[in-house]
Amino acid sequence: MVFLTAQLWLRSRVTDRYWRVQEVLKHARHFRGRKNRCYRLAVRAVTRAFVKCTKARRLKKRNLRTLWINRITAASQEHGLKYPAFIANLVKAYSCNFCLGNDH
């Protein structure tokens, strides 16, 4: 392939900008108000949403662990055991390789 002019070597930045804007607006479609139409507002809203999403992933792990402990506590109390005693007996029964959760 032969390029006859220098203009053909240069990349058009307009299309890049268009697709970058469309990517941000795609993530902002479900937002309310002008945040889903105006690029300047959408960038701020999408950035904020991604930051919250990242923090929420850490919080989800903490909340699920609390939920598991509450459920195990309630179930063990139905049978007359306290949570620490129940876990100690489980550890004893399965040696020290026992782990609660999805770590397996």
mmCIF file with all atom_site columns, C-alpha atoms in Angstrom:
data_model
loop_
_atom_site.group_PDB
_atom_site.id
_atom_site.type_symbol
_atom_site.label_atom_id
_atom_site.label_alt_id
_atom_site.label_comp_id
_atom_site.label_asym_id
_atom_site.label_entity_id
_atom_site.label_seq_id
_atom_site.pdbx_PDB_ins_code
_atom_site.Cartn_x
_atom_site.Cartn_y
_atom_site.Cartn_z
_atom_site.occupancy
_atom_site.B_iso_or_equiv
_atom_site.pdbx_formal_charge
_atom_site.auth_seq_id
_atom_site.auth_comp_id
_atom_site.auth_asym_id
_atom_site.auth_atom_id
_atom_site.pdbx_PDB_model_num
ATOM 1   C CA . MET A 1 1   ? 0.000   0.000   0.000  1.00 0.00 ? 1   MET A CA 1
ATOM 2   C CA . VAL A 1 2   ? 1.389   3.381   -0.980 1.00 0.00 ? 2   VAL A CA 1
ATOM 3   C CA . PHE A 1 3   ? 0.488   6.622   0.751  1.00 0.00 ? 3   PHE A CA 1
ATOM 4   C CA . LEU A 1 4   ? 0.740   9.489   -1.685 1.00 0.00 ? 4   LEU A CA 1
ATOM 5   C CA . THR A 1 5   ? 0.190   12.356  0.707  1.00 0.00 ? 5   THR A CA 1
ATOM 6   C CA . ALA A 1 6   ? 1.275   13.151  4.249  1.00 0.00 ? 6   ALA A CA 1
ATOM 7   C CA . GLN A 1 7   ? -2.345  13.758  5.227  1.00 0.00 ? 7   GLN A CA 1
ATOM 8   C CA . LEU A 1 8   ? -3.109  10.060  5.020  1.00 0.00 ? 8   LEU A CA 1
ATOM 9   C CA . TRP A 1 9   ? -0.458  9.347   7.672  1.00 0.00 ? 9   TRP A CA 1
ATOM 10  C CA . LEU A 1 10  ? -2.190  11.560  10.231 1.00 0.00 ? 10  LEU A CA 1
ATOM 11  C CA . ARG A 1 11  ? -4.877  10.089  12.420 1.00 0.00 ? 11  ARG A CA 1
ATOM 12  C CA . SER A 1 12  ? -8.213  11.798  12.751 1.00 0.00 ? 12  SER A CA 1
ATOM 13  C CA . ARG A 1 13  ? -8.700  12.664  16.425 1.00 0.00 ? 13  ARG A CA 1
ATOM 14  C CA . VAL A 1 14  ? -12.348 13.654  15.915 1.00 0.00 ? 14  VAL A CA 1
ATOM 15  C CA . THR A 1 15  ? -13.548 10.066  15.733 1.00 0.00 ? 15  THR A CA 1
ATOM 16  C CA . ASP A 1 16  ? -11.533 9.140   18.830 1.00 0.00 ? 16  ASP A CA 1
ATOM 17  C CA . ARG A 1 17  ? -13.181 11.945  20.763 1.00 0.00 ? 17  ARG A CA 1
ATOM 18  C CA . TYR A 1 18  ? -16.616 10.880  19.535 1.00 0.00 ? 18  TYR A CA 1
ATOM 19  C CA . TRP A 1 19  ? -16.188 7.290   20.723 1.00 0.00 ? 19  TRP A CA 1
ATOM 20  C CA . ARG A 1 20  ? -14.723 8.391   24.063 1.00 0.00 ? 20  ARG A CA 1
ATOM 21  C CA . VAL A 1 21  ? -17.770 10.598  24.658 1.00 0.00 ? 21  VAL A CA 1
ATOM 22  C CA . GLN A 1 22  ? -20.108 7.787   23.639 1.00 0.00 ? 22  GLN A CA 1
ATOM 23  C CA . GLU A 1 23  ? -18.407 5.403   26.086 1.00 0.00 ? 23  GLU A CA 1
ATOM 24  C CA . VAL A 1 24  ? -18.980 7.814   28.987 1.00 0.00 ? 24  VAL A CA 1
ATOM 25  C CA . LEU A 1 25  ? -22.583 8.481   27.958 1.00 0.00 ? 25  LEU A CA 1
ATOM 26  C CA . LYS A 1 26  ? -23.208 4.718   27.676 1.00 0.00 ? 26  LYS A CA 1
ATOM 27  C CA . HIS A 1 27  ? -22.282 4.329   31.351 1.00 0.00 ? 27  HIS A CA 1
ATOM 28  C CA . ALA A 1 28  ? -24.478 7.321   32.253 1.00 0.00 ? 28  ALA A CA 1
ATOM 29  C CA . ARG A 1 29  ? -27.649 6.263   30.397 1.00 0.00 ? 29  ARG A CA 1
ATOM 30  C CA . HIS A 1 30  ? -29.566 5.216   33.497 1.00 0.00 ? 30  HIS A CA 1
ATOM 31  C CA . PHE A 1 31  ? -28.776 8.411   35.461 1.00 0.00 ? 31  PHE A CA 1
ATOM 32  C CA . ARG A 1 32  ? -31.522 10.959  36.046 1.00 0.00 ? 32  ARG A CA 1
ATOM 33  C CA . GLY A 1 33  ? -31.653 14.490  34.701 1.00 0.00 ? 33  GLY A CA 1
ATOM 34  C CA . ARG A 1 34  ? -29.007 16.113  32.521 1.00 0.00 ? 34  ARG A CA 1
ATOM 35  C CA . LYS A 1 35  ? -26.335 13.740  33.803 1.00 0.00 ? 35  LYS A CA 1
ATOM 36  C CA . ASN A 1 36  ? -27.279 11.210  31.136 1.00 0.00 ? 36  ASN A CA 1
ATOM 37  C CA . ARG A 1 37  ? -27.173 13.712  28.251 1.00 0.00 ? 37  ARG A CA 1
ATOM 38  C CA . CYS A 1 38  ? -24.521 16.354  28.958 1.00 0.00 ? 38  CYS A CA 1
ATOM 39  C CA . TYR A 1 39  ? -20.991 15.039  28.628 1.00 0.00 ? 39  TYR A CA 1
ATOM 40  C CA . ARG A 1 40  ? -19.491 17.382  31.211 1.00 0.00 ? 40  ARG A CA 1
ATOM 41  C CA . LEU A 1 41  ? -21.989 16.343  33.879 1.00 0.00 ? 41  LEU A CA 1
ATOM 42  C CA . ALA A 1 42  ? -21.879 12.703  32.807 1.00 0.00 ? 42  ALA A CA 1
ATOM 43  C CA . VAL A 1 43  ? -18.095 12.480  33.283 1.00 0.00 ? 43  VAL A CA 1
ATOM 44  C CA . ARG A 1 44  ? -18.406 13.631  36.902 1.00 0.00 ? 44  ARG A CA 1
ATOM 45  C CA . ALA A 1 45  ? -21.334 11.328  37.617 1.00 0.00 ? 45  ALA A CA 1
ATOM 46  C CA . VAL A 1 46  ? -19.710 8.267   36.029 1.00 0.00 ? 46  VAL A CA 1
ATOM 47  C CA . THR A 1 47  ? -16.426 8.864   37.875 1.00 0.00 ? 47  THR A CA 1
ATOM 48  C CA . ARG A 1 48  ? -18.307 9.198   41.145 1.00 0.00 ? 48  ARG A CA 1
ATOM 49  C CA . ALA A 1 49  ? -20.310 6.037   40.422 1.00 0.00 ? 49  ALA A CA 1
ATOM 50  C CA . PHE A 1 50  ? -17.146 4.040   39.673 1.00 0.00 ? 50  PHE A CA 1
ATOM 51  C CA . VAL A 1 51  ? -15.522 5.210   42.930 1.00 0.00 ? 51  VAL A CA 1
ATOM 52  C CA . LYS A 1 52  ? -18.612 4.202   44.912 1.00 0.00 ? 52  LYS A CA 1
ATOM 53  C CA . CYS A 1 53  ? -18.727 0.866   43.087 1.00 0.00 ? 53  CYS A CA 1
ATOM 54  C CA . THR A 1 54  ? -15.123 0.119   44.049 1.00 0.00 ? 54  THR A CA 1
ATOM 55  C CA . LYS A 1 55  ? -15.753 0.940   47.710 1.00 0.00 ? 55  LYS A CA 1
ATOM 56  C CA . ALA A 1 56  ? -18.989 -1.063  47.704 1.00 0.00 ? 56  ALA A CA 1
ATOM 57  C CA . ARG A 1 57  ? -17.141 -4.216  46.632 1.00 0.00 ? 57  ARG A CA 1
ATOM 58  C CA . ARG A 1 58  ? -15.106 -4.074  49.839 1.00 0.00 ? 58  ARG A CA 1
ATOM 59  C CA . LEU A 1 59  ? -18.182 -3.312  51.946 1.00 0.00 ? 59  LEU A CA 1
ATOM 60  C CA . LYS A 1 60  ? -20.082 -6.212  50.377 1.00 0.00 ? 60  LYS A CA 1
ATOM 61  C CA . LYS A 1 61  ? -17.525 -8.695  51.709 1.00 0.00 ? 61  LYS A CA 1
ATOM 62  C CA . ARG A 1 62  ? -17.805 -7.202  55.193 1.00 0.00 ? 62  ARG A CA 1
ATOM 63  C CA . ASN A 1 63  ? -21.611 -7.210  55.122 1.00 0.00 ? 63  ASN A CA 1
ATOM 64  C CA . LEU A 1 64  ? -21.819 -10.794 53.887 1.00 0.00 ? 64  LEU A CA 1
ATOM 65  C CA . ARG A 1 65  ? -19.439 -11.997 56.599 1.00 0.00 ? 65  ARG A CA 1
ATOM 66  C CA . THR A 1 66  ? -21.593 -10.255 59.234 1.00 0.00 ? 66  THR A CA 1
ATOM 67  C CA . LEU A 1 67  ? -24.701 -11.861 57.735 1.00 0.00 ? 67  LEU A CA 1
ATOM 68  C CA . TRP A 1 68  ? -23.103 -15.329 57.789 1.00 0.00 ? 68  TRP A CA 1
ATOM 69  C CA . ILE A 1 69  ? -22.067 -14.898 61.427 1.00 0.00 ? 69  ILE A CA 1
ATOM 70  C CA . ASN A 1 70  ? -25.576 -13.743 62.381 1.00 0.00 ? 70  ASN A CA 1
ATOM 71  C CA . ARG A 1 71  ? -27.174 -16.719 60.640 1.00 0.00 ? 71  ARG A CA 1
ATOM 72  C CA . ILE A 1 72  ? -24.763 -19.228 62.185 1.00 0.00 ? 72  ILE A CA 1
ATOM 73  C CA . THR A 1 73  ? -25.286 -17.642 65.619 1.00 0.00 ? 73  THR A CA 1
ATOM 74  C CA . ALA A 1 74  ? -29.071 -17.893 65.290 1.00 0.00 ? 74  ALA A CA 1
ATOM 75  C CA . ALA A 1 75  ? -28.909 -21.514 64.129 1.00 0.00 ? 75  ALA A CA 1
ATOM 76  C CA . SER A 1 76  ? -26.473 -22.556 66.857 1.00 0.00 ? 76  SER A CA 1
ATOM 77  C CA . GLN A 1 77  ? -28.564 -20.843 69.555 1.00 0.00 ? 77  GLN A CA 1
ATOM 78  C CA . GLU A 1 78  ? -31.582 -22.863 68.435 1.00 0.00 ? 78  GLU A CA 1
ATOM 79  C CA . HIS A 1 79  ? -29.587 -25.938 69.387 1.00 0.00 ? 79  HIS A CA 1
ATOM 80  C CA . GLY A 1 80  ? -28.347 -24.465 72.665 1.00 0.00 ? 80  GLY A CA 1
ATOM 81  C CA . LEU A 1 81  ? -24.801 -23.604 71.562 1.00 0.00 ? 81  LEU A CA 1
ATOM 82  C CA . LYS A 1 82  ? -23.074 -20.250 71.466 1.00 0.00 ? 82  LYS A CA 1
ATOM 83  C CA . TYR A 1 83  ? -21.257 -19.139 68.324 1.00 0.00 ? 83  TYR A CA 1
ATOM 84  C CA . PRO A 1 84  ? -17.687 -19.288 69.727 1.00 0.00 ? 84  PRO A CA 1
ATOM 85  C CA . ALA A 1 85  ? -18.235 -22.787 71.119 1.00 0.00 ? 85  ALA A CA 1
ATOM 86  C CA . PHE A 1 86  ? -19.760 -23.945 67.829 1.00 0.00 ? 86  PHE A CA 1
ATOM 87  C CA . ILE A 1 87  ? -16.837 -22.620 65.771 1.00 0.00 ? 87  ILE A CA 1
ATOM 88  C CA . ALA A 1 88  ? -14.311 -24.085 68.221 1.00 0.00 ? 88  ALA A CA 1
ATOM 89  C CA . ASN A 1 89  ? -15.942 -27.502 67.886 1.00 0.00 ? 89  ASN A CA 1
ATOM 90  C CA . LEU A 1 90  ? -15.949 -27.219 64.088 1.00 0.00 ? 90  LEU A CA 1
ATOM 91  C CA . VAL A 1 91  ? -12.261 -26.347 64.050 1.00 0.00 ? 91  VAL A CA 1
ATOM 92  C CA . LYS A 1 92  ? -11.550 -29.271 66.350 1.00 0.00 ? 92  LYS A CA 1
ATOM 93  C CA . ALA A 1 93  ? -13.587 -31.645 64.189 1.00 0.00 ? 93  ALA A CA 1
ATOM 94  C CA . TYR A 1 94  ? -12.002 -30.621 60.882 1.00 0.00 ? 94  TYR A CA 1
ATOM 95  C CA . SER A 1 95  ? -8.482  -30.042 62.244 1.00 0.00 ? 95  SER A CA 1
ATOM 96  C CA . CYS A 1 96  ? -7.196  -26.538 61.483 1.00 0.00 ? 96  CYS A CA 1
ATOM 97  C CA . ASN A 1 97  ? -8.039  -26.479 57.779 1.00 0.00 ? 97  ASN A CA 1
ATOM 98  C CA . PHE A 1 98  ? -11.603 -25.261 58.275 1.00 0.00 ? 98  PHE A CA 1
ATOM 99  C CA . CYS A 1 99  ? -12.556 -21.981 56.677 1.00 0.00 ? 99  CYS A CA 1
ATOM 100 C CA . LEU A 1 100 ? -15.961 -20.304 56.492 1.00 0.00 ? 100 LEU A CA 1
ATOM 101 C CA . GLY A 1 101 ? -17.030 -18.578 53.323 1.00 0.00 ? 101 GLY A CA 1
ATOM 102 C CA . ASN A 1 102 ? -16.191 -18.905 49.646 1.00 0.00 ? 102 ASN A CA 1
ATOM 103 C CA . ASP A 1 103 ? -12.424 -19.254 50.047 1.00 0.00 ? 103 ASP A CA 1
ATOM 104 C CA . HIS A 1 104 ? -12.299 -22.923 48.917 1.00 0.00 ? 104 HIS A CA 1
#
